[in-house]
mmCIF file of C-alpha atoms in Angstrom:
data_model
loop_
_atom_site.group_PDB
_atom_site.id
_atom_site.type_symbol
_atom_site.label_atom_id
_atom_site.label_comp_id
_atom_site.label_asym_id
_atom_site.label_seq_id
_atom_site.Cartn_x
_atom_site.Cartn_y
_atom_site.Cartn_z
ATOM 1 C CA MET A 20 -20.522 57.983 -45.864
ATOM 2 C CA LYS A 21 -20.269 61.731 -46.114
ATOM 3 C CA ALA A 22 -22.289 64.195 -48.190
ATOM 4 C CA LEU A 23 -20.854 67.465 -49.411
ATOM 5 C CA CYS A 24 -22.725 70.553 -50.662
ATOM 6 C CA THR A 25 -20.761 73.416 -52.169
ATOM 7 C CA HIS A 26 -21.504 76.726 -53.827
ATOM 8 C CA ALA A 27 -19.528 79.828 -54.786
ATOM 9 C CA VAL A 28 -20.479 83.411 -55.575
ATOM 10 C CA ASP A 29 -18.593 86.359 -57.030
ATOM 11 C CA ILE A 30 -18.889 89.483 -54.865
ATOM 12 C CA HIS A 31 -17.986 93.012 -55.935
ATOM 13 C CA ALA A 32 -16.335 93.855 -52.604
ATOM 14 C CA PRO A 33 -12.808 93.708 -51.155
ATOM 15 C CA ALA A 34 -11.682 90.272 -49.906
ATOM 16 C CA GLU A 35 -10.903 91.754 -46.495
ATOM 17 C CA ALA A 36 -14.489 92.961 -46.096
ATOM 18 C CA VAL A 37 -15.890 89.599 -47.188
ATOM 19 C CA PHE A 38 -13.674 87.626 -44.822
ATOM 20 C CA ASP A 39 -14.412 89.997 -41.905
ATOM 21 C CA TYR A 40 -18.131 89.509 -42.468
ATOM 22 C CA VAL A 41 -17.851 85.709 -42.720
ATOM 23 C CA SER A 42 -15.596 85.402 -39.681
ATOM 24 C CA ASP A 43 -17.858 87.572 -37.484
ATOM 25 C CA LEU A 44 -20.019 84.931 -35.800
ATOM 26 C CA THR A 45 -22.548 87.436 -34.498
ATOM 27 C CA ARG A 46 -23.560 88.244 -38.112
ATOM 28 C CA TRP A 47 -24.147 84.650 -39.160
ATOM 29 C CA PRO A 48 -27.890 84.611 -38.327
ATOM 30 C CA ALA A 49 -28.377 87.673 -40.579
ATOM 31 C CA TRP A 50 -27.147 85.901 -43.729
ATOM 32 C CA PHE A 51 -26.700 82.159 -43.013
ATOM 33 C CA GLY A 52 -30.159 80.657 -43.507
ATOM 34 C CA CYS A 53 -29.808 77.575 -41.315
ATOM 35 C CA VAL A 54 -28.145 79.336 -38.347
ATOM 36 C CA VAL A 55 -30.164 80.711 -35.441
ATOM 37 C CA SER A 56 -27.196 81.881 -33.394
ATOM 38 C CA ALA A 57 -23.442 81.494 -33.331
ATOM 39 C CA SER A 58 -21.109 82.408 -30.517
ATOM 40 C CA GLN A 59 -17.774 81.784 -29.006
ATOM 41 C CA PRO A 60 -17.983 80.931 -25.295
ATOM 42 C CA GLN A 61 -14.872 82.813 -24.269
ATOM 43 C CA GLY A 62 -15.585 85.801 -26.462
ATOM 44 C CA ARG A 63 -12.094 85.797 -27.952
ATOM 45 C CA ALA A 64 -11.232 86.342 -31.599
ATOM 46 C CA LEU A 65 -11.332 83.324 -33.914
ATOM 47 C CA ALA A 66 -8.113 81.323 -34.081
ATOM 48 C CA VAL A 67 -7.087 77.755 -34.776
ATOM 49 C CA GLY A 68 -8.199 75.443 -31.966
ATOM 50 C CA GLU A 69 -10.933 77.784 -30.660
ATOM 51 C CA GLU A 70 -14.345 76.287 -29.901
ATOM 52 C CA ILE A 71 -17.592 77.862 -31.121
ATOM 53 C CA HIS A 72 -21.244 77.064 -30.535
ATOM 54 C CA VAL A 73 -23.717 77.185 -33.431
ATOM 55 C CA CYS A 74 -27.466 76.783 -33.023
ATOM 56 C CA MET A 75 -29.019 75.493 -36.296
ATOM 57 C CA HIS A 76 -32.547 74.827 -37.419
ATOM 58 C CA HIS A 77 -34.520 72.910 -40.032
ATOM 59 C CA GLY A 78 -38.180 73.815 -39.956
ATOM 60 C CA ARG A 79 -39.226 73.718 -36.290
ATOM 61 C CA ARG A 80 -36.389 71.460 -35.258
ATOM 62 C CA ARG A 81 -33.367 73.182 -33.630
ATOM 63 C CA TRP A 82 -30.114 71.689 -32.410
ATOM 64 C CA GLN A 83 -26.825 72.860 -30.993
ATOM 65 C CA GLU A 84 -23.504 72.002 -32.644
ATOM 66 C CA ASP A 85 -20.054 72.580 -31.163
ATOM 67 C CA PHE A 86 -17.379 73.286 -33.741
ATOM 68 C CA GLU A 87 -13.631 73.748 -33.561
ATOM 69 C CA VAL A 88 -11.740 76.111 -35.830
ATOM 70 C CA THR A 89 -9.358 73.779 -37.695
ATOM 71 C CA ARG A 90 -8.031 76.213 -40.330
ATOM 72 C CA PHE A 91 -7.917 79.985 -40.059
ATOM 73 C CA ILE A 92 -5.899 82.030 -42.513
ATOM 74 C CA THR A 93 -6.871 85.694 -42.498
ATOM 75 C CA ASN A 94 -8.598 86.817 -45.720
ATOM 76 C CA ALA A 95 -8.327 83.269 -47.180
ATOM 77 C CA PHE A 96 -9.703 80.270 -45.229
ATOM 78 C CA LEU A 97 -12.052 79.516 -42.361
ATOM 79 C CA SER A 98 -12.739 75.839 -41.633
ATOM 80 C CA LEU A 99 -14.866 74.507 -38.835
ATOM 81 C CA GLU A 100 -15.066 70.857 -37.807
ATOM 82 C CA ALA A 101 -17.630 69.439 -35.397
ATOM 83 C CA LEU A 102 -16.159 68.409 -32.078
ATOM 84 C CA TYR A 103 -18.085 65.117 -31.833
ATOM 85 C CA SER A 104 -18.344 64.217 -35.524
ATOM 86 C CA ALA A 105 -15.366 64.745 -37.792
ATOM 87 C CA ALA A 106 -17.616 64.223 -40.820
ATOM 88 C CA ARG A 107 -19.551 67.471 -40.086
ATOM 89 C CA ARG A 108 -17.616 70.462 -41.520
ATOM 90 C CA ILE A 109 -18.176 73.990 -42.697
ATOM 91 C CA ASP A 110 -15.473 75.496 -44.951
ATOM 92 C CA PHE A 111 -15.244 79.012 -46.322
ATOM 93 C CA ARG A 112 -12.649 80.027 -48.917
ATOM 94 C CA VAL A 113 -12.151 83.625 -50.050
ATOM 95 C CA GLU A 114 -10.273 84.294 -53.312
ATOM 96 C CA ARG A 115 -9.403 87.676 -54.774
ATOM 97 C CA ARG A 116 -9.855 87.806 -58.535
ATOM 98 C CA GLY A 117 -9.050 91.334 -59.652
ATOM 99 C CA ARG A 118 -11.833 93.606 -58.435
ATOM 100 C CA ILE A 119 -14.086 90.653 -57.660
ATOM 101 C CA THR A 120 -13.894 88.362 -54.625
ATOM 102 C CA ARG A 121 -15.060 84.763 -54.894
ATOM 103 C CA LEU A 122 -16.531 83.246 -51.743
ATOM 104 C CA SER A 123 -16.887 79.454 -51.663
ATOM 105 C CA CYS A 124 -18.749 77.549 -48.984
ATOM 106 C CA ALA A 125 -18.760 73.780 -48.485
ATOM 107 C CA ILE A 126 -20.863 71.985 -45.899
ATOM 108 C CA GLY A 127 -20.125 68.327 -45.234
ATOM 109 C CA TYR A 128 -22.291 66.106 -43.055
ATOM 110 C CA PRO A 129 -22.383 62.399 -42.232
ATOM 111 C CA LEU A 130 -24.885 59.924 -43.583
ATOM 112 C CA TYR A 131 -25.852 56.967 -41.425
ATOM 113 C CA GLY A 132 -28.332 54.240 -42.402
ATOM 114 C CA GLY A 133 -26.853 52.593 -45.474
ATOM 115 C CA VAL A 134 -28.150 52.687 -49.012
ATOM 116 C CA VAL A 135 -31.689 53.697 -48.114
ATOM 117 C CA ARG A 136 -30.439 56.776 -46.280
ATOM 118 C CA MET A 137 -28.131 57.665 -49.180
ATOM 119 C CA ILE A 138 -31.050 57.512 -51.635
ATOM 120 C CA ALA A 139 -33.295 59.601 -49.357
ATOM 121 C CA ASP A 140 -30.536 62.180 -48.919
ATOM 122 C CA ALA A 141 -29.897 62.385 -52.618
ATOM 123 C CA ALA A 142 -33.614 62.813 -53.290
ATOM 124 C CA MET A 143 -34.423 65.402 -50.625
ATOM 125 C CA GLY A 144 -31.860 66.203 -47.943
ATOM 126 C CA ARG A 145 -28.922 67.209 -50.058
ATOM 127 C CA ARG A 146 -31.080 69.471 -52.238
ATOM 128 C CA ARG A 147 -32.344 71.265 -49.142
ATOM 129 C CA VAL A 148 -28.816 71.830 -47.847
ATOM 130 C CA GLN A 149 -27.576 72.871 -51.277
ATOM 131 C CA ARG A 150 -30.443 75.360 -51.636
ATOM 132 C CA CYS A 151 -29.709 76.750 -48.143
ATOM 133 C CA VAL A 152 -26.015 77.209 -48.986
ATOM 134 C CA ARG A 153 -26.827 78.884 -52.330
ATOM 135 C CA GLU A 154 -29.467 81.233 -50.881
ATOM 136 C CA SER A 155 -27.255 82.147 -47.908
ATOM 137 C CA LEU A 156 -24.299 83.055 -50.126
ATOM 138 C CA VAL A 157 -26.475 85.088 -52.496
ATOM 139 C CA HIS A 158 -27.980 86.896 -49.511
ATOM 140 C CA LEU A 159 -24.487 87.625 -48.167
ATOM 141 C CA LYS A 160 -23.418 88.816 -51.621
ATOM 142 C CA ASN A 161 -26.339 91.245 -51.763
ATOM 143 C CA MET A 162 -25.664 92.526 -48.250
ATOM 144 C CA LEU A 163 -21.972 93.168 -48.967
ATOM 145 C CA GLU A 164 -22.555 94.739 -52.364
ATOM 146 C CA GLU A 165 -25.220 96.999 -50.933
ATOM 147 C CA ARG A 166 -22.755 98.173 -48.269
ATOM 148 C CA ALA A 167 -20.124 98.765 -50.970
ATOM 149 C CA GLY A 168 -22.617 100.675 -53.124
ATOM 150 C CA VAL A 169 -22.425 98.339 -56.102
ATOM 151 C CA ALA A 170 -25.451 98.054 -58.400
ATOM 152 C CA ALA A 171 -26.817 94.615 -59.215
ATOM 153 C CA ALA A 172 -24.875 92.988 -61.988
ATOM 154 C CA PRO A 173 -26.388 90.835 -64.774
ATOM 155 C CA ASP A 174 -24.695 87.737 -63.343
ATOM 156 C CA ASP A 175 -26.941 87.997 -60.228
ATOM 157 C CA LEU A 176 -29.501 85.994 -62.199
ATOM 158 C CA ASP A 177 -27.063 83.112 -62.322
ATOM 159 C CA ALA A 178 -26.437 83.386 -58.584
ATOM 160 C CA LEU A 179 -30.165 83.166 -57.895
ATOM 161 C CA SER A 180 -30.513 80.281 -60.354
ATOM 162 C CA VAL A 181 -33.200 82.101 -62.295
ATOM 163 C CA PRO A 182 -33.324 80.960 -65.897
ATOM 164 C CA PRO A 183 -32.188 83.786 -68.156
ATOM 165 C CA VAL A 184 -34.535 85.240 -70.725
ATOM 166 C CA ALA A 185 -34.125 83.538 -74.055
ATOM 167 C CA ARG A 186 -32.300 85.762 -76.493
ATOM 168 C CA PRO A 187 -33.031 85.483 -80.172
ATOM 169 C CA VAL A 188 -30.205 84.057 -82.243
ATOM 170 C CA PRO A 189 -29.016 86.648 -84.776
ATOM 171 C CA GLN A 190 -30.010 85.584 -88.294
ATOM 172 C CA THR A 191 -27.625 86.238 -91.149
ATOM 173 C CA ALA A 192 -29.060 86.608 -94.620
ATOM 174 C CA ALA A 193 -27.212 84.813 -97.370
ATOM 175 C CA GLN A 194 -26.667 87.005 -100.419
ATOM 176 C CA THR A 195 -24.731 86.330 -103.521
ATOM 177 C CA VAL A 196 -22.033 88.888 -104.088
ATOM 178 C CA ARG A 197 -20.571 89.428 -107.535
ATOM 179 C CA VAL A 198 -16.907 90.280 -107.543
ATOM 180 C CA GLY A 199 -15.221 91.786 -110.562
#
């Protein structure tokens, strides 16, 4: 069984700048909440088939994951698949929508242990991963928009999942109008 957590944010920055920031592994610890360090052993540029090392953490627990770049299309897609577990994936998709760039991230991970493990993951684990993905993308959005000099937009509240302030519904008064 495989679990999948996805989230997308709209960023007021060029798609090229967003993709360059996402594909620069040395910047991952600055914006990706669950990553301690990310590097490529040979120091070459990312390309399909290249191997990268990512050190992740959850609380005090840290572990090393080795990923292979399975899909790399400049300014569009970056997909990483774990070398020893095909169920563990990280996918980034960059879409240009006018002046706005949409960045989507999907993290897939395997679930072992049957029904009990699925229930525990649905109750706690998946929410933690989903929150990490959402907070990381919002943090990246804020970093890129700050570099681009864009002021915070009203839709940032949606990105942070803060409930909007209730707006009063406009009331219309019914009046009889005499014609003629």
